[in-house]
Amino acid sequence: QTQRGLATISSSLDRRIKKEKMSEAEKTAVLARITTSTELASLSDCDLIVEAATENLELKLKIFSQLDSIAKEGAILASNTSSISITRIAAATKRSSQVIGMHFFNPVPVMALVDLVAGRETSDETRRIVAALAESIGKTAVNVRNSPGFVVNRMLCPMINEAVFALGEGLATAAEIDEAMKLGANHPIGPLALCDLIGLDVQL
């Protein structure tokens, strides 16, 4: 499984090389900085841990409880959740001031935005550190209230739902609905194709 992940990263870097945005030497240097593991214990010395499990509250609570027990004092625990309450996730730990939402958008190498979502007890220092990290990797961070869907997904999900309703009502074909939004609203991808990319399990 870790090898499959590395292969995906390598393929993504190859696309950057093809577009002349990266050299072979830079790719080699990037891959050399990546350490893979399937054991949570290997994260014990990390300053920041970003959880990116599927959108399942019970699973995330279990992961954060385990991370809290193995992470060093002062380590920040971030969640890539797209909709789940950071306050609820933080409650699974004894370091709620160091828990924050760090929601990246798909595809991560392309999309510039990161939602920074503070829970009820997230400290200003935690927010500052994570915002600085986001900036250092070329992302634009926006501070978002801990509310379902945050900002983008709160508006995006109703749009996707309307596209599904339009399809169900026979307003147009799936391809036509997507093409209409791409050409009429200047979206890079249509709502139905985006729903497939996100995954129906997450969207529902």
PDB file of C-alpha atoms in Angstrom:
ATOM      1  CA  GLN A   1       0.000   0.000   0.000  1.00  0.00           C
ATOM      2  CA  THR A   2       2.815   2.443   0.800  1.00  0.00           C
ATOM      3  CA  GLN A   3       4.456   1.565  -2.517  1.00  0.00           C
ATOM      4  CA  ARG A   4       1.227   2.357  -4.334  1.00  0.00           C
ATOM      5  CA  GLY A   5       1.159   5.749  -2.614  1.00  0.00           C
ATOM      6  CA  LEU A   6       4.742   6.468  -3.642  1.00  0.00           C
ATOM      7  CA  ALA A   7       3.934   5.417  -7.204  1.00  0.00           C
ATOM      8  CA  THR A   8       1.041   7.898  -7.285  1.00  0.00           C
ATOM      9  CA  ILE A   9       3.293  10.696  -6.008  1.00  0.00           C
ATOM     10  CA  SER A  10       5.987   9.769  -8.524  1.00  0.00           C
ATOM     11  CA  SER A  11       3.442   9.867 -11.352  1.00  0.00           C
ATOM     12  CA  SER A  12       2.227  13.290 -10.218  1.00  0.00           C
ATOM     13  CA  LEU A  13       5.793  14.599 -10.175  1.00  0.00           C
ATOM     14  CA  ASP A  14       6.377  13.171 -13.652  1.00  0.00           C
ATOM     15  CA  ARG A  15       3.504  15.327 -14.921  1.00  0.00           C
ATOM     16  CA  ARG A  16       5.236  18.389 -13.460  1.00  0.00           C
ATOM     17  CA  ILE A  17       8.451  17.400 -15.214  1.00  0.00           C
ATOM     18  CA  LYS A  18       6.563  17.013 -18.489  1.00  0.00           C
ATOM     19  CA  LYS A  19       5.187  20.544 -18.046  1.00  0.00           C
ATOM     20  CA  GLU A  20       8.740  21.766 -17.296  1.00  0.00           C
ATOM     21  CA  LYS A  21       7.762  22.839 -13.780  1.00  0.00           C
ATOM     22  CA  MET A  22      10.254  20.466 -12.143  1.00  0.00           C
ATOM     23  CA  SER A  23      13.525  18.746 -12.997  1.00  0.00           C
ATOM     24  CA  GLU A  24      14.407  15.070 -12.552  1.00  0.00           C
ATOM     25  CA  ALA A  25      16.847  16.089  -9.814  1.00  0.00           C
ATOM     26  CA  GLU A  26      14.111  17.950  -7.943  1.00  0.00           C
ATOM     27  CA  LYS A  27      11.811  14.938  -8.216  1.00  0.00           C
ATOM     28  CA  THR A  28      14.528  12.695  -6.780  1.00  0.00           C
ATOM     29  CA  ALA A  29      15.045  15.141  -3.900  1.00  0.00           C
ATOM     30  CA  VAL A  30      11.303  15.249  -3.153  1.00  0.00           C
ATOM     31  CA  LEU A  31      10.958  11.458  -3.069  1.00  0.00           C
ATOM     32  CA  ALA A  32      14.047  11.185  -0.846  1.00  0.00           C
ATOM     33  CA  ARG A  33      12.301  13.327   1.785  1.00  0.00           C
ATOM     34  CA  ILE A  34       9.301  10.994   2.024  1.00  0.00           C
ATOM     35  CA  THR A  35       9.223   8.243   4.637  1.00  0.00           C
ATOM     36  CA  THR A  36       6.380   5.738   4.482  1.00  0.00           C
ATOM     37  CA  SER A  37       4.864   3.645   7.250  1.00  0.00           C
ATOM     38  CA  THR A  38       1.647   1.849   8.150  1.00  0.00           C
ATOM     39  CA  GLU A  39       2.203   2.264  11.893  1.00  0.00           C
ATOM     40  CA  LEU A  40       0.854   5.278  13.812  1.00  0.00           C
ATOM     41  CA  ALA A  41       3.746   4.932  16.256  1.00  0.00           C
ATOM     42  CA  SER A  42       6.107   6.127  13.520  1.00  0.00           C
ATOM     43  CA  LEU A  43       4.515   9.590  13.879  1.00  0.00           C
ATOM     44  CA  SER A  44       5.563  10.011  17.499  1.00  0.00           C
ATOM     45  CA  ASP A  45       8.256  12.616  16.757  1.00  0.00           C
ATOM     46  CA  CYS A  46       6.283  14.717  14.235  1.00  0.00           C
ATOM     47  CA  ASP A  47       5.564  18.395  14.912  1.00  0.00           C
ATOM     48  CA  LEU A  48       2.380  18.296  12.802  1.00  0.00           C
ATOM     49  CA  ILE A  49       0.220  15.325  11.837  1.00  0.00           C
ATOM     50  CA  VAL A  50      -2.497  15.684   9.172  1.00  0.00           C
ATOM     51  CA  GLU A  51      -5.222  13.029   9.249  1.00  0.00           C
ATOM     52  CA  ALA A  52      -6.871  12.300   5.888  1.00  0.00           C
ATOM     53  CA  ALA A  53      -9.125   9.313   6.588  1.00  0.00           C
ATOM     54  CA  THR A  54     -12.533   8.923   4.957  1.00  0.00           C
ATOM     55  CA  GLU A  55     -15.402  11.134   6.197  1.00  0.00           C
ATOM     56  CA  ASN A  56     -16.486   8.911   9.074  1.00  0.00           C
ATOM     57  CA  LEU A  57     -16.799  10.526  12.501  1.00  0.00           C
ATOM     58  CA  GLU A  58     -16.226   7.368  14.543  1.00  0.00           C
ATOM     59  CA  LEU A  59     -13.119   6.510  12.535  1.00  0.00           C
ATOM     60  CA  LYS A  60     -11.699   9.998  12.951  1.00  0.00           C
ATOM     61  CA  LEU A  61     -12.398  10.001  16.692  1.00  0.00           C
ATOM     62  CA  LYS A  62     -10.556   6.690  17.020  1.00  0.00           C
ATOM     63  CA  ILE A  63      -7.594   7.963  15.012  1.00  0.00           C
ATOM     64  CA  PHE A  64      -7.318  11.213  16.974  1.00  0.00           C
ATOM     65  CA  SER A  65      -7.518   9.385  20.288  1.00  0.00           C
ATOM     66  CA  GLN A  66      -4.671   7.127  19.164  1.00  0.00           C
ATOM     67  CA  LEU A  67      -2.640  10.017  17.768  1.00  0.00           C
ATOM     68  CA  ASP A  68      -3.069  11.929  21.016  1.00  0.00           C
ATOM     69  CA  SER A  69      -1.571   9.028  22.936  1.00  0.00           C
ATOM     70  CA  ILE A  70       1.519   8.683  20.731  1.00  0.00           C
ATOM     71  CA  ALA A  71       2.238  12.242  19.515  1.00  0.00           C
ATOM     72  CA  LYS A  72       4.847  14.252  21.387  1.00  0.00           C
ATOM     73  CA  GLU A  73       3.882  17.124  23.664  1.00  0.00           C
ATOM     74  CA  GLY A  74       3.257  20.244  21.610  1.00  0.00           C
ATOM     75  CA  ALA A  75       2.523  18.382  18.385  1.00  0.00           C
ATOM     76  CA  ILE A  76      -0.364  19.776  16.349  1.00  0.00           C
ATOM     77  CA  LEU A  77      -3.045  17.363  15.147  1.00  0.00           C
ATOM     78  CA  ALA A  78      -4.830  18.510  11.991  1.00  0.00           C
ATOM     79  CA  SER A  79      -7.778  16.984  10.165  1.00  0.00           C
ATOM     80  CA  ASN A  80      -8.402  17.166   6.436  1.00  0.00           C
ATOM     81  CA  THR A  81     -12.130  16.705   7.039  1.00  0.00           C
ATOM     82  CA  SER A  82     -14.395  18.476   4.565  1.00  0.00           C
ATOM     83  CA  SER A  83     -17.405  18.740   6.867  1.00  0.00           C
ATOM     84  CA  ILE A  84     -17.031  17.179  10.333  1.00  0.00           C
ATOM     85  CA  SER A  85     -16.890  19.425  13.411  1.00  0.00           C
ATOM     86  CA  ILE A  86     -13.326  20.093  14.566  1.00  0.00           C
ATOM     87  CA  THR A  87     -14.626  20.634  18.100  1.00  0.00           C
ATOM     88  CA  ARG A  88     -16.051  17.094  18.108  1.00  0.00           C
ATOM     89  CA  ILE A  89     -12.823  15.650  16.732  1.00  0.00           C
ATOM     90  CA  ALA A  90     -10.723  17.585  19.262  1.00  0.00           C
ATOM     91  CA  ALA A  91     -12.844  16.168  22.092  1.00  0.00           C
ATOM     92  CA  ALA A  92     -11.214  12.780  21.445  1.00  0.00           C
ATOM     93  CA  THR A  93      -7.892  14.248  22.608  1.00  0.00           C
ATOM     94  CA  LYS A  94      -6.395  15.904  25.665  1.00  0.00           C
ATOM     95  CA  ARG A  95      -4.849  18.657  23.540  1.00  0.00           C
ATOM     96  CA  SER A  96      -7.884  20.383  22.013  1.00  0.00           C
ATOM     97  CA  SER A  97      -5.978  23.681  21.776  1.00  0.00           C
ATOM     98  CA  GLN A  98      -3.603  21.963  19.330  1.00  0.00           C
ATOM     99  CA  VAL A  99      -6.284  20.440  17.073  1.00  0.00           C
ATOM    100  CA  ILE A 100      -7.287  22.238  13.874  1.00  0.00           C
ATOM    101  CA  GLY A 101      -8.956  21.589  10.548  1.00  0.00           C
ATOM    102  CA  MET A 102      -6.601  21.793   7.572  1.00  0.00           C
ATOM    103  CA  HIS A 103      -8.857  21.028   4.628  1.00  0.00           C
ATOM    104  CA  PHE A 104      -7.115  20.706   1.276  1.00  0.00           C
ATOM    105  CA  PHE A 105      -9.065  20.662  -1.990  1.00  0.00           C
ATOM    106  CA  ASN A 106      -8.914  17.991  -4.656  1.00  0.00           C
ATOM    107  CA  PRO A 107      -6.696  17.724  -6.654  1.00  0.00           C
ATOM    108  CA  VAL A 108      -4.321  18.956  -3.949  1.00  0.00           C
ATOM    109  CA  PRO A 109      -1.285  19.667  -6.185  1.00  0.00           C
ATOM    110  CA  VAL A 110      -3.429  21.977  -8.331  1.00  0.00           C
ATOM    111  CA  MET A 111      -5.871  23.663  -5.956  1.00  0.00           C
ATOM    112  CA  ALA A 112      -4.418  26.639  -4.080  1.00  0.00           C
ATOM    113  CA  LEU A 113      -6.920  26.886  -1.221  1.00  0.00           C
ATOM    114  CA  VAL A 114      -6.756  25.450   2.289  1.00  0.00           C
ATOM    115  CA  ASP A 115      -9.551  25.865   4.831  1.00  0.00           C
ATOM    116  CA  LEU A 116      -8.177  26.514   8.332  1.00  0.00           C
ATOM    117  CA  VAL A 117     -10.921  25.544  10.748  1.00  0.00           C
ATOM    118  CA  ALA A 118     -10.545  26.329  14.436  1.00  0.00           C
ATOM    119  CA  GLY A 119     -12.471  24.324  16.985  1.00  0.00           C
ATOM    120  CA  ARG A 120     -13.880  25.869  20.143  1.00  0.00           C
ATOM    121  CA  GLU A 121     -10.528  25.561  21.954  1.00  0.00           C
ATOM    122  CA  THR A 122      -8.030  25.809  19.084  1.00  0.00           C
ATOM    123  CA  SER A 123      -5.332  28.293  20.094  1.00  0.00           C
ATOM    124  CA  ASP A 124      -4.253  31.324  18.081  1.00  0.00           C
ATOM    125  CA  GLU A 125      -0.722  29.904  18.095  1.00  0.00           C
ATOM    126  CA  THR A 126      -1.902  26.658  16.499  1.00  0.00           C
ATOM    127  CA  ARG A 127      -3.733  28.615  13.832  1.00  0.00           C
ATOM    128  CA  ARG A 128      -0.669  30.817  13.206  1.00  0.00           C
ATOM    129  CA  ILE A 129       1.682  27.846  12.819  1.00  0.00           C
ATOM    130  CA  VAL A 130      -0.589  25.977  10.424  1.00  0.00           C
ATOM    131  CA  ALA A 131      -1.309  29.118   8.378  1.00  0.00           C
ATOM    132  CA  ALA A 132       2.439  29.695   8.010  1.00  0.00           C
ATOM    133  CA  LEU A 133       2.924  26.096   6.907  1.00  0.00           C
ATOM    134  CA  ALA A 134       0.152  26.412   4.314  1.00  0.00           C
ATOM    135  CA  GLU A 135       1.783  29.550   2.932  1.00  0.00           C
ATOM    136  CA  SER A 136       5.194  27.872   2.834  1.00  0.00           C
ATOM    137  CA  ILE A 137       3.859  25.143   0.523  1.00  0.00           C
ATOM    138  CA  GLY A 138       2.236  27.632  -1.826  1.00  0.00           C
ATOM    139  CA  LYS A 139      -1.317  27.485  -0.517  1.00  0.00           C
ATOM    140  CA  THR A 140      -3.682  30.316   0.362  1.00  0.00           C
ATOM    141  CA  ALA A 141      -5.275  29.731   3.770  1.00  0.00           C
ATOM    142  CA  VAL A 142      -8.659  31.113   4.761  1.00  0.00           C
ATOM    143  CA  ASN A 143      -9.844  31.134   8.363  1.00  0.00           C
ATOM    144  CA  VAL A 144     -13.234  29.476   8.556  1.00  0.00           C
ATOM    145  CA  ARG A 145     -15.754  29.049  11.355  1.00  0.00           C
ATOM    146  CA  ASN A 146     -16.394  25.521  12.594  1.00  0.00           C
ATOM    147  CA  SER A 147     -19.650  25.097  10.665  1.00  0.00           C
ATOM    148  CA  PRO A 148     -20.894  22.150   8.532  1.00  0.00           C
ATOM    149  CA  GLY A 149     -19.240  22.211   5.112  1.00  0.00           C
ATOM    150  CA  PHE A 150     -17.117  25.232   6.108  1.00  0.00           C
ATOM    151  CA  VAL A 151     -17.172  27.756   3.195  1.00  0.00           C
ATOM    152  CA  VAL A 152     -16.590  26.103  -0.174  1.00  0.00           C
ATOM    153  CA  ASN A 153     -18.416  22.836   0.474  1.00  0.00           C
ATOM    154  CA  ARG A 154     -21.358  24.645   2.039  1.00  0.00           C
ATOM    155  CA  MET A 155     -21.950  26.264  -1.365  1.00  0.00           C
ATOM    156  CA  LEU A 156     -20.608  23.435  -3.514  1.00  0.00           C
ATOM    157  CA  CYS A 157     -22.842  20.646  -2.209  1.00  0.00           C
ATOM    158  CA  PRO A 158     -26.136  22.422  -3.026  1.00  0.00           C
ATOM    159  CA  MET A 159     -24.807  23.085  -6.543  1.00  0.00           C
ATOM    160  CA  ILE A 160     -24.001  19.407  -7.044  1.00  0.00           C
ATOM    161  CA  ASN A 161     -27.398  18.440  -5.635  1.00  0.00           C
ATOM    162  CA  GLU A 162     -29.129  20.781  -8.080  1.00  0.00           C
ATOM    163  CA  ALA A 163     -27.182  19.215 -10.947  1.00  0.00           C
ATOM    164  CA  VAL A 164     -28.389  15.772  -9.831  1.00  0.00           C
ATOM    165  CA  PHE A 165     -31.984  17.044  -9.591  1.00  0.00           C
ATOM    166  CA  ALA A 166     -31.688  18.566 -13.076  1.00  0.00           C
ATOM    167  CA  LEU A 167     -30.442  15.242 -14.435  1.00  0.00           C
ATOM    168  CA  GLY A 168     -33.234  13.347 -12.683  1.00  0.00           C
ATOM    169  CA  GLU A 169     -35.853  15.701 -14.116  1.00  0.00           C
ATOM    170  CA  GLY A 170     -34.497  15.188 -17.615  1.00  0.00           C
ATOM    171  CA  LEU A 171     -33.493  18.827 -17.992  1.00  0.00           C
ATOM    172  CA  ALA A 172     -30.371  17.772 -19.898  1.00  0.00           C
ATOM    173  CA  THR A 173     -27.908  14.899 -20.109  1.00  0.00           C
ATOM    174  CA  ALA A 174     -25.061  14.585 -17.607  1.00  0.00           C
ATOM    175  CA  ALA A 175     -22.558  15.657 -20.262  1.00  0.00           C
ATOM    176  CA  GLU A 176     -24.682  18.661 -21.216  1.00  0.00           C
ATOM    177  CA  ILE A 177     -25.134  19.761 -17.588  1.00  0.00           C
ATOM    178  CA  ASP A 178     -21.396  19.604 -17.001  1.00  0.00           C
ATOM    179  CA  GLU A 179     -20.636  21.394 -20.272  1.00  0.00           C
ATOM    180  CA  ALA A 180     -23.165  24.118 -19.442  1.00  0.00           C
ATOM    181  CA  MET A 181     -21.475  24.877 -16.120  1.00  0.00           C
ATOM    182  CA  LYS A 182     -18.004  24.795 -17.660  1.00  0.00           C
ATOM    183  CA  LEU A 183     -18.895  27.181 -20.469  1.00  0.00           C
ATOM    184  CA  GLY A 184     -21.614  29.227 -18.780  1.00  0.00           C
ATOM    185  CA  ALA A 185     -20.105  29.629 -15.313  1.00  0.00           C
ATOM    186  CA  ASN A 186     -16.428  29.204 -16.264  1.00  0.00           C
ATOM    187  CA  HIS A 187     -16.024  26.181 -13.966  1.00  0.00           C
ATOM    188  CA  PRO A 188     -12.990  24.010 -14.800  1.00  0.00           C
ATOM    189  CA  ILE A 189     -15.038  20.850 -14.193  1.00  0.00           C
ATOM    190  CA  GLY A 190     -18.764  20.181 -14.315  1.00  0.00           C
ATOM    191  CA  PRO A 191     -20.720  19.469 -11.096  1.00  0.00           C
ATOM    192  CA  LEU A 192     -21.520  15.844 -11.950  1.00  0.00           C
ATOM    193  CA  ALA A 193     -17.944  15.053 -12.944  1.00  0.00           C
ATOM    194  CA  LEU A 194     -16.818  16.769  -9.749  1.00  0.00           C
ATOM    195  CA  CYS A 195     -19.222  14.613  -7.745  1.00  0.00           C
ATOM    196  CA  ASP A 196     -17.615  11.525  -9.279  1.00  0.00           C
ATOM    197  CA  LEU A 197     -14.163  12.890  -8.440  1.00  0.00           C
ATOM    198  CA  ILE A 198     -15.127  13.595  -4.823  1.00  0.00           C
ATOM    199  CA  GLY A 199     -16.893  10.245  -4.499  1.00  0.00           C
ATOM    200  CA  LEU A 200     -20.564   9.565  -3.859  1.00  0.00           C
ATOM    201  CA  ASP A 201     -19.753   8.218  -0.380  1.00  0.00           C
ATOM    202  CA  VAL A 202     -18.310  11.598   0.626  1.00  0.00           C
ATOM    203  CA  GLN A 203     -20.917  13.687  -1.187  1.00  0.00           C
ATOM    204  CA  LEU A 204     -23.818  11.798   0.395  1.00  0.00           C
TER     205      LEU A 204
END
